[in-house]
Tab-separated table of C-alpha atoms in Angstrom:
chain	number	residue	atom	x	y	z
A	239	UNK	CA	-0.307	-0.224	0.020
A	240	UNK	CA	1.668	3.602	-1.692
A	241	UNK	CA	0.815	6.458	1.510
A	242	UNK	CA	-1.439	7.843	0.329
A	243	UNK	CA	-3.464	5.189	-0.853
A	244	UNK	CA	-7.129	6.305	0.227
A	245	UNK	CA	-10.633	4.514	0.580
A	246	UNK	CA	-14.043	6.998	0.530
A	247	UNK	CA	-16.770	5.535	2.557
A	248	UNK	CA	-20.098	7.263	3.498
A	249	UNK	CA	-19.426	7.637	7.427
A	250	UNK	CA	-20.973	6.154	9.891
A	251	UNK	CA	-21.174	7.490	13.853
A	252	UNK	CA	-18.453	6.556	15.009
A	253	UNK	CA	-16.373	8.905	12.882
A	254	UNK	CA	-18.134	11.475	14.015
A	255	UNK	CA	-15.398	12.638	16.711
A	256	UNK	CA	-12.980	12.248	14.090
A	257	UNK	CA	-14.941	14.830	11.205
A	258	UNK	CA	-16.040	18.103	14.180
A	259	UNK	CA	-12.386	17.314	15.055
A	260	UNK	CA	-10.957	17.945	11.866
A	261	UNK	CA	-13.654	20.291	11.727
A	262	UNK	CA	-12.849	22.782	14.278
A	263	UNK	CA	-9.284	22.677	13.452
A	264	UNK	CA	-9.035	25.813	11.732
A	265	UNK	CA	-9.594	29.629	12.842
A	266	UNK	CA	-12.892	30.085	11.511
A	267	UNK	CA	-13.570	25.962	13.435
A	268	UNK	CA	-12.229	26.560	15.874
A	269	UNK	CA	-14.454	29.763	16.448
A	270	UNK	CA	-17.560	27.720	15.518
A	271	UNK	CA	-17.280	24.291	17.055
A	272	UNK	CA	-17.103	21.650	20.567
A	273	UNK	CA	-14.550	19.428	20.063
A	274	UNK	CA	-15.470	17.732	23.356
A	275	UNK	CA	-15.705	14.194	24.715
A	276	UNK	CA	-18.539	13.003	24.380
A	277	UNK	CA	-19.928	15.750	21.617
A	278	UNK	CA	-22.613	17.545	22.198
A	279	UNK	CA	-25.601	15.574	21.234
A	280	UNK	CA	-25.984	18.081	17.889
A	281	UNK	CA	-24.431	16.888	16.170
A	282	UNK	CA	-24.971	13.218	16.398
A	283	UNK	CA	-28.596	14.872	15.551
A	284	UNK	CA	-28.418	15.613	12.488
A	285	UNK	CA	-26.006	13.065	11.529
A	286	UNK	CA	-29.150	11.381	11.821
A	287	UNK	CA	-31.005	13.455	9.241
A	288	UNK	CA	-28.151	13.750	7.528
A	289	UNK	CA	-27.745	9.088	6.817
A	290	UNK	CA	-31.484	8.822	6.449
A	291	UNK	CA	-31.712	10.976	3.717
A	292	UNK	CA	-30.623	9.352	0.148
A	293	UNK	CA	-30.247	13.077	-1.667
A	294	UNK	CA	-26.812	13.420	1.525
A	295	UNK	CA	-23.505	11.741	1.684
A	296	UNK	CA	-21.094	12.517	4.494
A	297	UNK	CA	-17.495	10.803	3.431
A	298	UNK	CA	-14.121	10.409	5.151
A	299	UNK	CA	-11.728	9.200	3.371
A	300	UNK	CA	-9.147	6.273	5.094
A	301	UNK	CA	-5.273	6.406	4.730
A	302	UNK	CA	-4.242	3.197	6.741
A	303	UNK	CA	-7.537	2.674	8.525
A	304	UNK	CA	-7.747	6.254	10.054
A	305	UNK	CA	-9.930	8.890	9.071
A	306	UNK	CA	-8.019	11.948	7.153
A	307	UNK	CA	-10.490	13.158	5.828
A	308	UNK	CA	-14.176	14.788	5.356
A	309	UNK	CA	-16.820	15.816	2.945
A	310	UNK	CA	-20.513	16.190	2.803
A	311	UNK	CA	-21.721	15.982	-0.567
A	312	UNK	CA	-25.199	17.116	-1.393
A	313	UNK	CA	-27.394	16.061	-4.398
A	314	UNK	CA	-29.837	19.141	-5.502
A	315	UNK	CA	-33.374	18.402	-7.488
A	316	UNK	CA	-33.920	21.884	-8.647
A	317	UNK	CA	-35.826	23.738	-11.108
A	318	UNK	CA	-33.333	25.452	-12.740
A	319	UNK	CA	-31.190	24.891	-15.952
A	320	UNK	CA	-33.491	22.252	-17.379
A	321	UNK	CA	-35.128	20.655	-13.851
A	322	UNK	CA	-30.935	19.398	-14.108
A	323	UNK	CA	-29.552	17.435	-10.301
A	324	UNK	CA	-26.860	20.017	-9.027
A	325	UNK	CA	-23.995	19.196	-6.536
A	326	UNK	CA	-23.148	20.599	-4.163
A	327	UNK	CA	-19.609	19.700	-1.426
A	328	UNK	CA	-19.048	21.468	1.721
A	329	UNK	CA	-17.143	20.921	4.759
A	330	UNK	CA	-14.300	19.499	3.178
A	331	UNK	CA	-10.803	19.279	5.771
A	332	UNK	CA	-8.063	17.137	5.052
A	333	UNK	CA	-6.341	16.034	8.346
A	334	UNK	CA	-3.769	19.155	9.063
A	335	UNK	CA	-1.381	16.227	10.416
A	336	UNK	CA	-1.613	15.117	6.650
A	337	UNK	CA	-2.072	18.050	4.888
A	338	UNK	CA	0.544	19.511	1.333
A	339	UNK	CA	0.321	15.860	0.063
A	340	UNK	CA	-2.690	15.766	-2.215
A	341	UNK	CA	-5.284	14.756	-1.056
A	342	UNK	CA	-7.461	17.446	-0.077
A	343	UNK	CA	-7.590	17.118	-4.285
A	344	UNK	CA	-8.512	12.981	-4.273
A	345	UNK	CA	-11.974	13.888	-2.315
A	346	UNK	CA	-12.269	16.832	-4.814
A	347	UNK	CA	-11.796	14.350	-7.808
A	348	UNK	CA	-13.509	11.472	-6.063
A	349	UNK	CA	-16.369	13.348	-5.256
A	350	UNK	CA	-16.626	15.474	-8.993
A	351	UNK	CA	-16.301	11.636	-10.159
A	352	UNK	CA	-19.455	10.342	-7.830
A	353	UNK	CA	-21.558	14.235	-9.130
A	354	UNK	CA	-20.763	13.149	-12.160
A	355	UNK	CA	-22.005	9.005	-11.819
A	356	UNK	CA	-25.111	10.717	-10.439
A	357	UNK	CA	-25.864	12.335	-13.067
A	358	UNK	CA	-25.539	16.246	-11.801
A	359	UNK	CA	-24.810	18.782	-13.921
A	360	UNK	CA	-22.580	20.376	-12.030
A	361	UNK	CA	-20.512	20.767	-8.769
A	362	UNK	CA	-20.766	23.654	-6.274
A	363	UNK	CA	-19.822	24.918	-2.934
A	364	UNK	CA	-18.936	28.360	-1.572
A	365	UNK	CA	-15.808	29.283	0.452
A	366	UNK	CA	-14.446	32.061	2.472
A	367	UNK	CA	-13.252	34.645	0.575
A	368	UNK	CA	-10.593	34.514	3.049
A	369	UNK	CA	-9.131	30.917	1.884
A	370	UNK	CA	-7.243	31.862	-1.157
A	371	UNK	CA	-5.128	28.766	-0.425
A	372	UNK	CA	-8.916	27.326	-1.024
A	373	UNK	CA	-9.427	29.253	-3.750
A	374	UNK	CA	-6.424	28.442	-5.947
A	375	UNK	CA	-6.872	25.039	-4.317
A	376	UNK	CA	-10.611	24.584	-6.289
A	377	UNK	CA	-9.143	26.663	-9.610
A	378	UNK	CA	-6.803	24.193	-10.387
A	379	UNK	CA	-9.794	21.242	-10.183
A	380	UNK	CA	-11.449	23.727	-12.291
A	381	UNK	CA	-13.748	25.887	-10.629
A	382	UNK	CA	-14.697	28.965	-11.106
A	383	UNK	CA	-15.139	31.526	-8.946
A	384	UNK	CA	-17.988	33.553	-10.779
A	385	UNK	CA	-20.479	33.443	-7.721
A	386	UNK	CA	-20.889	35.707	-4.785
A	387	UNK	CA	-21.891	32.898	-2.047
A	388	UNK	CA	-24.257	35.436	0.501
A	389	UNK	CA	-24.352	34.119	3.476
A	390	UNK	CA	-27.879	36.189	6.827
A	391	UNK	CA	-27.288	34.475	10.125
A	392	UNK	CA	-30.585	34.286	11.403
A	393	UNK	CA	-30.607	35.215	15.229
B	20	UNK	CA	-56.749	43.982	-1.704
B	21	UNK	CA	-53.597	46.344	-1.820
B	22	UNK	CA	-51.561	45.940	-4.784
B	23	UNK	CA	-48.939	44.394	-2.708
B	24	UNK	CA	-50.898	41.570	-1.356
B	25	UNK	CA	-48.890	38.578	-1.384
B	26	UNK	CA	-49.843	34.728	-1.274
B	27	UNK	CA	-46.959	32.425	-0.878
B	28	UNK	CA	-47.943	28.763	-1.217
B	29	UNK	CA	-46.266	25.637	-2.258
B	30	UNK	CA	-45.632	25.577	-6.412
B	31	UNK	CA	-47.914	22.831	-6.982
B	32	UNK	CA	-46.834	21.259	-11.279
B	33	UNK	CA	-49.717	23.793	-12.283
B	34	UNK	CA	-47.536	25.740	-11.551
B	35	UNK	CA	-44.231	24.975	-13.547
B	36	UNK	CA	-44.820	26.718	-16.723
B	37	UNK	CA	-45.389	29.564	-14.187
B	38	UNK	CA	-41.852	28.867	-12.569
B	39	UNK	CA	-40.054	28.201	-15.847
B	40	UNK	CA	-41.250	31.287	-17.528
B	41	UNK	CA	-39.338	34.219	-14.756
B	42	UNK	CA	-36.702	31.142	-14.870
B	43	UNK	CA	-36.549	31.463	-18.594
B	44	UNK	CA	-37.298	35.542	-18.827
B	45	UNK	CA	-33.964	37.020	-18.120
B	46	UNK	CA	-29.959	37.473	-19.505
B	47	UNK	CA	-28.544	34.233	-17.872
B	48	UNK	CA	-31.887	31.929	-17.855
B	49	UNK	CA	-32.818	32.142	-21.381
B	50	UNK	CA	-29.296	30.541	-23.395
B	51	UNK	CA	-30.236	27.565	-20.311
B	52	UNK	CA	-33.664	27.093	-19.086
B	53	UNK	CA	-36.431	25.938	-22.928
B	54	UNK	CA	-40.012	27.317	-21.788
B	55	UNK	CA	-41.869	25.606	-24.833
B	56	UNK	CA	-45.295	24.072	-24.872
B	57	UNK	CA	-45.615	21.756	-23.241
B	58	UNK	CA	-42.414	21.824	-20.993
B	59	UNK	CA	-39.463	19.178	-21.518
B	60	UNK	CA	-40.107	16.614	-19.455
B	61	UNK	CA	-37.177	17.021	-17.216
B	62	UNK	CA	-38.791	20.319	-15.612
B	63	UNK	CA	-41.206	17.551	-14.403
B	64	UNK	CA	-39.502	14.799	-13.338
B	65	UNK	CA	-37.098	18.006	-10.938
B	66	UNK	CA	-40.024	18.872	-9.621
B	67	UNK	CA	-41.640	15.145	-8.165
B	68	UNK	CA	-38.200	14.936	-6.576
B	69	UNK	CA	-37.996	18.224	-4.910
B	70	UNK	CA	-42.336	18.683	-3.441
B	71	UNK	CA	-41.431	15.169	-2.313
B	72	UNK	CA	-38.762	15.365	0.025
B	73	UNK	CA	-40.091	17.767	3.161
B	74	UNK	CA	-36.138	19.583	2.891
B	75	UNK	CA	-36.967	20.950	-0.086
B	76	UNK	CA	-39.724	23.641	-0.172
B	77	UNK	CA	-40.600	25.506	-4.037
B	78	UNK	CA	-42.248	28.197	-3.462
B	79	UNK	CA	-45.083	30.511	-5.592
B	80	UNK	CA	-45.630	34.198	-3.991
B	81	UNK	CA	-49.062	35.137	-6.063
B	82	UNK	CA	-51.306	38.293	-6.679
B	83	UNK	CA	-54.727	38.653	-6.862
B	84	UNK	CA	-54.798	35.184	-8.254
B	85	UNK	CA	-51.688	35.439	-10.575
B	86	UNK	CA	-48.021	33.614	-10.033
B	87	UNK	CA	-45.540	37.001	-10.217
B	88	UNK	CA	-42.267	35.784	-8.331
B	89	UNK	CA	-40.585	32.465	-7.015
B	90	UNK	CA	-37.897	30.835	-5.284
B	91	UNK	CA	-36.212	27.424	-3.822
B	92	UNK	CA	-36.050	27.127	-0.622
B	93	UNK	CA	-33.817	24.734	0.857
B	94	UNK	CA	-33.114	22.726	4.579
B	95	UNK	CA	-29.920	21.619	4.923
B	96	UNK	CA	-28.928	18.727	7.960
B	97	UNK	CA	-24.963	19.815	8.550
B	98	UNK	CA	-22.671	19.292	10.977
B	99	UNK	CA	-20.780	21.627	11.226
B	100	UNK	CA	-21.778	24.930	13.414
B	101	UNK	CA	-22.415	21.855	15.738
B	102	UNK	CA	-24.926	19.896	13.677
B	103	UNK	CA	-26.907	22.960	13.091
B	104	UNK	CA	-29.694	23.453	10.500
B	105	UNK	CA	-28.648	25.559	7.270
B	106	UNK	CA	-31.666	27.449	4.389
B	107	UNK	CA	-30.645	28.129	0.940
B	108	UNK	CA	-32.559	29.988	-0.814
B	109	UNK	CA	-32.044	28.902	-4.237
B	110	UNK	CA	-33.596	30.804	-7.837
B	111	UNK	CA	-35.208	33.107	-6.837
B	112	UNK	CA	-37.168	35.156	-9.369
B	113	UNK	CA	-39.747	38.060	-9.834
B	114	UNK	CA	-42.372	39.279	-12.978
B	115	UNK	CA	-40.135	41.299	-14.791
B	116	UNK	CA	-43.949	43.150	-15.277
B	117	UNK	CA	-43.254	42.716	-11.249
B	118	UNK	CA	-40.629	44.302	-10.381
B	119	UNK	CA	-39.245	47.575	-8.791
B	120	UNK	CA	-42.306	46.622	-6.575
B	121	UNK	CA	-40.238	46.001	-3.361
B	122	UNK	CA	-41.878	41.713	-4.196
B	123	UNK	CA	-37.792	40.326	-4.079
B	124	UNK	CA	-37.962	41.835	-0.856
B	125	UNK	CA	-40.746	40.663	0.831
B	126	UNK	CA	-40.274	36.813	-0.681
B	127	UNK	CA	-37.027	37.019	0.653
B	128	UNK	CA	-38.551	38.143	4.270
B	129	UNK	CA	-40.769	35.677	4.218
B	130	UNK	CA	-38.089	33.474	3.181
B	131	UNK	CA	-36.145	34.336	6.295
B	132	UNK	CA	-38.946	33.684	8.611
B	133	UNK	CA	-39.952	30.480	6.909
B	134	UNK	CA	-35.825	29.534	7.447
B	135	UNK	CA	-36.330	31.161	11.321
B	136	UNK	CA	-38.910	28.636	12.208
B	137	UNK	CA	-38.105	25.808	10.460
B	138	UNK	CA	-34.789	26.261	13.157
B	139	UNK	CA	-31.987	26.984	9.784
B	140	UNK	CA	-29.062	30.077	12.263
B	141	UNK	CA	-27.932	30.597	8.398
B	142	UNK	CA	-29.780	31.360	5.612
B	143	UNK	CA	-27.040	31.004	2.615
B	144	UNK	CA	-27.540	31.755	-0.970
B	145	UNK	CA	-25.229	32.895	-3.940
B	146	UNK	CA	-25.692	35.076	-6.814
B	147	UNK	CA	-23.423	35.453	-10.104
B	148	UNK	CA	-20.726	38.068	-9.785
B	149	UNK	CA	-22.702	39.776	-12.770
B	150	UNK	CA	-26.430	40.989	-10.892
B	151	UNK	CA	-24.745	43.157	-9.170
B	152	UNK	CA	-28.179	44.919	-8.219
B	153	UNK	CA	-28.703	41.270	-7.362
B	154	UNK	CA	-26.176	42.073	-4.851
B	155	UNK	CA	-26.949	45.674	-2.920
B	156	UNK	CA	-30.294	43.447	-2.856
B	157	UNK	CA	-29.842	40.572	-1.089
B	158	UNK	CA	-27.271	43.545	1.482
B	159	UNK	CA	-30.392	45.925	1.790
B	160	UNK	CA	-32.014	42.301	3.653
B	161	UNK	CA	-29.367	42.052	5.783
B	162	UNK	CA	-26.268	39.379	3.377
B	163	UNK	CA	-22.761	39.535	3.780
B	164	UNK	CA	-21.639	38.300	0.292
B	165	UNK	CA	-18.488	36.629	2.807
B	166	UNK	CA	-17.804	33.661	0.546
B	167	UNK	CA	-17.080	33.546	-3.401
B	168	UNK	CA	-19.486	31.123	-4.692
B	169	UNK	CA	-17.647	28.307	-7.028
B	170	UNK	CA	-18.374	25.981	-9.784
B	171	UNK	CA	-17.851	22.922	-12.110
B	172	UNK	CA	-19.457	22.031	-14.895
B	173	UNK	CA	-20.274	18.455	-15.739
B	174	UNK	CA	-19.252	16.643	-18.941
């Protein structure tokens, strides 16, 4: 097995601590997640909703049996574009100890192929304007920054 | 009934021609939709998928019994932000004959309230960089253009 051989699979309940650890482990994530033992119940409730919806695929990437990456792939039926299916990617993270080895790129290529297999005509994502490395990363994969992503917090 | 009194409801099968007409009626939409009689079957197939998914709400706004606006509200369970629900808005359109009367703003406010009722902590959307009027419109409603929206077309 080479160092880079990745196995992709659907996340299980037991993967949640690894996933939350990765989500919490950066500047933006550390302000909004709670990586504790045990995890807050809200993470498990969200997982159950994701897990029972066939249009949601919470994915982990494993290397040598260890979870080192995650992403959330969502399929969105849409009237626009003649009713064609869209894919959306959220919450892409690679364990910091394994960054810079092409793992994120492999994860994205796997997701793009998965989206194609399921009949999506487009893959869409948003990334914070401050994540300039991420912009270049996605551009290298063929993404175009054609849109402004806007958010409104609800109180 | 004042001129602006709007009624919001879930779209039905019978509303699809009105919805597609509005989606097709601008510079970007005219290149990608097919507003024909009858509509291409793909629109109806997408509608069926949206209609049976409780996390999708395809909405129309009616005035005096006439459909004059549409939007697609999507609820996205997510692990990030401690497992909190997100709302996403796609395909917002107001019939050109009724633009400039505050109808889009009413539609958005209705959607924001709907998202709050269903427990979403954020409303997110993307808008093409070329739609500068739309950016200002969403900013007036409190949206912040914090993200870059990236898309990849799949062949």
